[in-house]
Amino acid sequence: MKRLILAVAMLVLSLSGVRAMALTIEITKGVDGGIPIAVVPFKWQGQSALPADVGDIIAADLYRSGQFNPLPVDDFLSRPSDQSEIKYKDWRLIKAVNLVVGRVTQLDTDRYAVRFQLFDVFRERQLIGFRWEVPGSDLRKIAHQISDKVYEALTGRPGAFDSRIAYVTLLRTASNGSEYQLMVADADGYSPKQILRSSDPILSPAWAADGIWLSYVSFEEGRSKIVVQNLHTGARKKLAEFPGINGAPAWSPDGKHMAMTLSRDGNPEIYVMHIASGSLRRLTNHSSIDTEAAWSPDGRHLVFTSDRAGRPQIYRMSAAGGRAERLTFEGKENARASYDRAGKHLTLVTNHGNGDQIGVFSLPKGSLEILTDGRFDESPTFSPNGAMILYAAQRGGSGLLSAVSADGRVRQVLRSESGTVREPAWSPLNH
């Protein structure tokens, strides 16, 4: 595990890589007996080329969730686009349990109607159906929203396909030296966009609940500062640039406050800033290092990392201040905790003597489950539905992103064709 003092001091990451491209996802482990589902290619009704293959995107989303087994299109005996065209016998013959059909109709130069329906094959009935009108640039987003609706209808849990991830890359060149990039992409790795490029390190990206603002730590001009940036307009604002450490920003659920680690008074402590006014409130006051705060979903508590017991462990305290309660006791070290959407579990980095792995800590039970088997796994972040955990890993001397389900049964690797990615942060659902 990173020594806590290194994390607090925000030393330069040991990254290596090149310019970020679209991330590709490789499923390394799925749930045995995933739901057999047929996603029929959506019928295209238009004059020009279809901007995005909606059916393919839906099938890929469902597959990478690990909960579904999309059937091969070549096995389909028919290709309906509407309930009136469905012959349920065709789908029972290939053992499909559920069926997704739809169509995309071009309404104007850049206006499309998207309609889909989900069916129970054996009960021969429609489960859900929706229709949208969108520009071509939103077709991928609509496909992800359809995936979310299918996922929720069949599992009872919200989907998280219509969300985004932030991450950091580093380009090293002989002529220009190091170049850090803060990137934002769709949850499936597509549509990567550069938010910031700098020759100085960029660390700790964190999303506001509205999915519009992103905070991060920048070392521009040679000193650490906490910056917030509007992803729609690109507008940036320096939130904290005090002497010493300015790090580990974390938005409150209501978007009005930011928890952060500052050493302005000498020792690294947890502070909370009222974003609109800039007023600060100090929460911790201890001779140890207190850092990496994260809010509970209801905004009533903060968890944070502290070495006040000799090694890094996870503590919890009221957002109003007061006594800190130690939560973790298993393992040598535990750090960088954050909540799931229900507020009942924490994901964290844990060290039991064999390197750093990703774990899930149950708050009701007080128990810790280790989910990964790497030696340098770090920076875990829950998906907005709490079903998956995205984290940074080291494999073969190179950094990449990986994901594991909260129960450990589904695993994925997110690879960049052209280099290393680090410091992931999973957004709330898109707005």
Tab-separated table of C-alpha atoms in Angstrom, residues 97-291:
chain	number	residue	atom	x	y	z
A	97	VAL	CA	-35.365	-16.096	-22.002
A	98	ASN	CA	-35.783	-12.443	-22.927
A	99	LEU	CA	-35.928	-10.533	-26.185
A	100	VAL	CA	-35.064	-6.919	-27.069
A	101	VAL	CA	-36.342	-5.447	-30.338
A	102	GLY	CA	-36.423	-1.918	-31.700
A	103	ARG	CA	-36.013	0.465	-34.556
A	104	VAL	CA	-34.271	3.743	-35.354
A	105	THR	CA	-36.072	6.115	-37.714
A	106	GLN	CA	-34.478	9.189	-39.265
A	107	LEU	CA	-36.856	12.121	-38.836
A	108	ASP	CA	-34.664	14.888	-40.209
A	109	THR	CA	-31.039	15.581	-41.137
A	110	ASP	CA	-29.892	15.008	-37.552
A	111	ARG	CA	-33.011	13.897	-35.707
A	112	TYR	CA	-33.841	10.286	-34.914
A	113	ALA	CA	-36.678	8.404	-33.242
A	114	VAL	CA	-35.555	5.409	-31.182
A	115	ARG	CA	-38.066	2.833	-29.981
A	116	PHE	CA	-37.422	-0.374	-28.076
A	117	GLN	CA	-39.380	-3.144	-26.359
A	118	LEU	CA	-38.336	-5.865	-23.928
A	119	PHE	CA	-40.227	-9.178	-23.864
A	120	ASP	CA	-40.508	-12.264	-21.690
A	121	VAL	CA	-40.234	-15.071	-24.248
A	122	PHE	CA	-41.904	-17.810	-22.234
A	123	ARG	CA	-44.769	-15.675	-20.911
A	124	GLU	CA	-45.113	-14.040	-24.329
A	125	ARG	CA	-45.601	-10.559	-22.971
A	126	GLN	CA	-43.955	-7.156	-23.077
A	127	LEU	CA	-42.138	-6.084	-19.931
A	128	ILE	CA	-41.206	-2.503	-20.861
A	129	GLY	CA	-41.044	-0.213	-23.894
A	130	PHE	CA	-39.922	3.371	-24.542
A	131	ARG	CA	-39.477	5.892	-27.355
A	132	TRP	CA	-37.135	8.894	-27.704
A	133	GLU	CA	-36.359	11.592	-30.260
A	134	VAL	CA	-32.693	12.617	-30.205
A	135	PRO	CA	-29.873	14.040	-32.361
A	136	GLY	CA	-27.339	11.594	-33.757
A	137	SER	CA	-24.789	12.571	-31.120
A	138	ASP	CA	-27.088	11.140	-28.430
A	139	LEU	CA	-27.679	7.712	-29.959
A	140	ARG	CA	-24.963	6.035	-27.877
A	141	LYS	CA	-26.380	7.660	-24.749
A	142	ILE	CA	-29.875	6.393	-25.580
A	143	ALA	CA	-28.467	2.906	-26.161
A	144	HIS	CA	-26.911	3.017	-22.671
A	145	GLN	CA	-30.223	4.204	-21.212
A	146	ILE	CA	-31.995	1.274	-22.868
A	147	SER	CA	-29.402	-1.058	-21.349
A	148	ASP	CA	-30.072	0.491	-17.937
A	149	LYS	CA	-33.820	-0.076	-18.305
A	150	VAL	CA	-33.350	-3.690	-19.422
A	151	TYR	CA	-30.914	-4.351	-16.585
A	152	GLU	CA	-33.274	-2.923	-13.963
A	153	ALA	CA	-36.337	-4.696	-15.368
A	154	LEU	CA	-34.620	-8.087	-15.254
A	155	THR	CA	-32.446	-7.804	-12.126
A	156	GLY	CA	-34.448	-5.408	-9.954
A	157	ARG	CA	-31.383	-3.141	-9.568
A	158	PRO	CA	-30.638	0.134	-11.386
A	159	GLY	CA	-28.188	-0.059	-14.258
A	160	ALA	CA	-25.075	2.094	-14.550
A	161	PHE	CA	-24.326	2.014	-18.267
A	162	ASP	CA	-25.356	5.637	-18.794
A	163	SER	CA	-22.533	6.976	-16.663
A	164	ARG	CA	-18.973	8.178	-17.175
A	165	ILE	CA	-15.515	7.623	-15.789
A	166	ALA	CA	-12.675	10.067	-15.225
A	167	TYR	CA	-9.056	8.949	-15.266
A	168	VAL	CA	-5.503	10.246	-15.674
A	169	THR	CA	-2.981	9.322	-18.362
A	170	LEU	CA	0.647	10.306	-18.834
A	171	LEU	CA	2.536	10.789	-22.082
A	172	ARG	CA	6.320	10.731	-21.918
A	173	THR	CA	8.263	12.028	-24.911
A	174	ALA	CA	11.938	12.787	-25.399
A	175	SER	CA	11.129	16.253	-26.738
A	176	ASN	CA	8.396	17.424	-24.359
A	177	GLY	CA	8.988	15.372	-21.203
A	178	SER	CA	5.931	14.376	-19.176
A	179	GLU	CA	2.413	15.322	-20.197
A	180	TYR	CA	-0.494	14.459	-17.910
A	181	GLN	CA	-4.036	14.303	-19.217
A	182	LEU	CA	-7.288	14.277	-17.273
A	183	MET	CA	-9.797	12.334	-19.362
A	184	VAL	CA	-13.528	11.670	-19.215
A	185	ALA	CA	-15.139	8.808	-21.160
A	186	ASP	CA	-18.372	6.859	-21.265
A	187	ALA	CA	-18.518	3.926	-18.848
A	188	ASP	CA	-17.831	1.556	-21.764
A	189	GLY	CA	-14.635	3.439	-22.629
A	190	TYR	CA	-16.000	5.246	-25.695
A	191	SER	CA	-16.017	8.973	-26.456
A	192	PRO	CA	-12.884	9.919	-24.459
A	193	LYS	CA	-12.499	13.671	-23.988
A	194	GLN	CA	-9.500	15.537	-22.695
A	195	ILE	CA	-10.445	17.827	-19.807
A	196	LEU	CA	-6.983	19.090	-18.909
A	197	ARG	CA	-3.450	18.649	-20.204
A	198	SER	CA	-0.477	19.609	-18.070
A	199	SER	CA	3.235	18.955	-17.710
A	200	ASP	CA	2.602	18.714	-13.967
A	201	PRO	CA	0.799	15.883	-12.117
A	202	ILE	CA	-2.994	15.676	-11.970
A	203	LEU	CA	-4.436	13.616	-9.112
A	204	SER	CA	-7.631	12.601	-7.348
A	205	PRO	CA	-10.453	13.405	-9.781
A	206	ALA	CA	-13.838	13.449	-8.027
A	207	TRP	CA	-17.348	13.965	-9.402
A	208	ALA	CA	-20.073	16.235	-8.104
A	209	ALA	CA	-23.468	14.560	-7.777
A	210	ASP	CA	-24.821	16.521	-10.748
A	211	GLY	CA	-22.265	14.944	-13.096
A	212	ILE	CA	-21.390	18.406	-14.429
A	213	TRP	CA	-18.538	19.455	-12.115
A	214	LEU	CA	-15.268	17.634	-11.585
A	215	SER	CA	-12.695	18.404	-8.913
A	216	TYR	CA	-9.041	17.361	-8.972
A	217	VAL	CA	-5.615	18.192	-7.614
A	218	SER	CA	-3.279	20.024	-9.973
A	219	PHE	CA	0.390	20.862	-9.557
A	220	GLU	CA	0.355	23.633	-12.163
A	221	GLU	CA	2.720	26.486	-11.295
A	222	GLY	CA	4.716	24.141	-9.083
A	223	ARG	CA	2.388	23.790	-6.082
A	224	SER	CA	-0.635	21.698	-5.196
A	225	LYS	CA	-4.084	23.193	-5.580
A	226	ILE	CA	-7.650	21.892	-5.639
A	227	VAL	CA	-9.478	22.892	-8.797
A	228	VAL	CA	-13.118	22.493	-9.819
A	229	GLN	CA	-14.102	22.460	-13.480
A	230	ASN	CA	-17.418	22.630	-15.296
A	231	LEU	CA	-17.449	19.878	-17.920
A	232	HIS	CA	-20.055	21.679	-20.032
A	233	THR	CA	-18.342	25.062	-20.277
A	234	GLY	CA	-14.753	24.208	-19.378
A	235	ALA	CA	-14.722	26.960	-16.737
A	236	ARG	CA	-12.165	26.328	-13.967
A	237	LYS	CA	-11.934	27.693	-10.443
A	238	LYS	CA	-9.180	27.269	-7.860
A	239	LEU	CA	-10.873	26.180	-4.663
A	240	ALA	CA	-7.886	25.707	-2.357
A	241	GLU	CA	-4.287	26.858	-2.739
A	242	PHE	CA	-3.050	27.156	0.821
A	243	PRO	CA	0.585	26.763	1.869
A	244	GLY	CA	1.473	23.087	2.146
A	245	ILE	CA	-0.746	20.208	1.092
A	246	ASN	CA	-4.022	20.738	-0.768
A	247	GLY	CA	-5.399	17.317	-1.623
A	248	ALA	CA	-8.028	14.552	-1.666
A	249	PRO	CA	-11.127	16.605	-2.620
A	250	ALA	CA	-14.542	15.000	-2.057
A	251	TRP	CA	-17.910	16.591	-2.895
A	252	SER	CA	-20.759	16.475	-0.409
A	253	PRO	CA	-23.907	14.781	-1.758
A	254	ASP	CA	-25.707	18.142	-2.045
A	255	GLY	CA	-22.791	19.693	-3.960
A	256	LYS	CA	-22.480	22.585	-1.529
A	257	HIS	CA	-19.402	21.476	0.403
A	258	MET	CA	-16.015	19.953	-0.339
A	259	ALA	CA	-14.046	17.817	2.101
A	260	MET	CA	-10.299	18.056	1.594
A	261	THR	CA	-6.927	17.419	3.198
A	262	LEU	CA	-4.968	20.552	4.107
A	263	SER	CA	-1.735	21.082	6.048
A	264	ARG	CA	-2.199	24.852	6.255
A	265	ASP	CA	-1.988	24.699	10.059
A	266	GLY	CA	1.016	22.363	10.093
A	267	ASN	CA	-0.397	18.825	10.180
A	268	PRO	CA	-2.476	17.142	7.450
A	269	GLU	CA	-6.083	17.336	8.649
A	270	ILE	CA	-9.600	16.974	7.233
A	271	TYR	CA	-11.373	20.234	6.455
A	272	VAL	CA	-14.759	21.021	4.922
A	273	MET	CA	-15.173	24.056	2.691
A	274	HIS	CA	-18.450	25.768	1.853
A	275	ILE	CA	-17.917	26.073	-1.892
A	276	ALA	CA	-19.950	29.235	-2.540
A	277	SER	CA	-18.374	31.304	0.248
A	278	GLY	CA	-14.987	29.609	0.579
A	279	SER	CA	-15.365	29.355	4.355
A	280	LEU	CA	-13.451	26.503	6.018
A	281	ARG	CA	-14.293	24.261	8.928
A	282	ARG	CA	-11.646	21.955	10.439
A	283	LEU	CA	-12.971	18.498	11.325
A	284	THR	CA	-9.963	16.581	12.657
A	285	ASN	CA	-7.316	17.684	15.132
A	286	HIS	CA	-4.757	14.981	15.731
A	287	SER	CA	-0.991	14.595	15.603
A	288	SER	CA	-1.412	11.794	13.017
A	289	ILE	CA	-2.011	12.153	9.294
A	290	ASP	CA	-5.732	12.368	8.471
A	291	THR	CA	-6.650	12.270	4.787
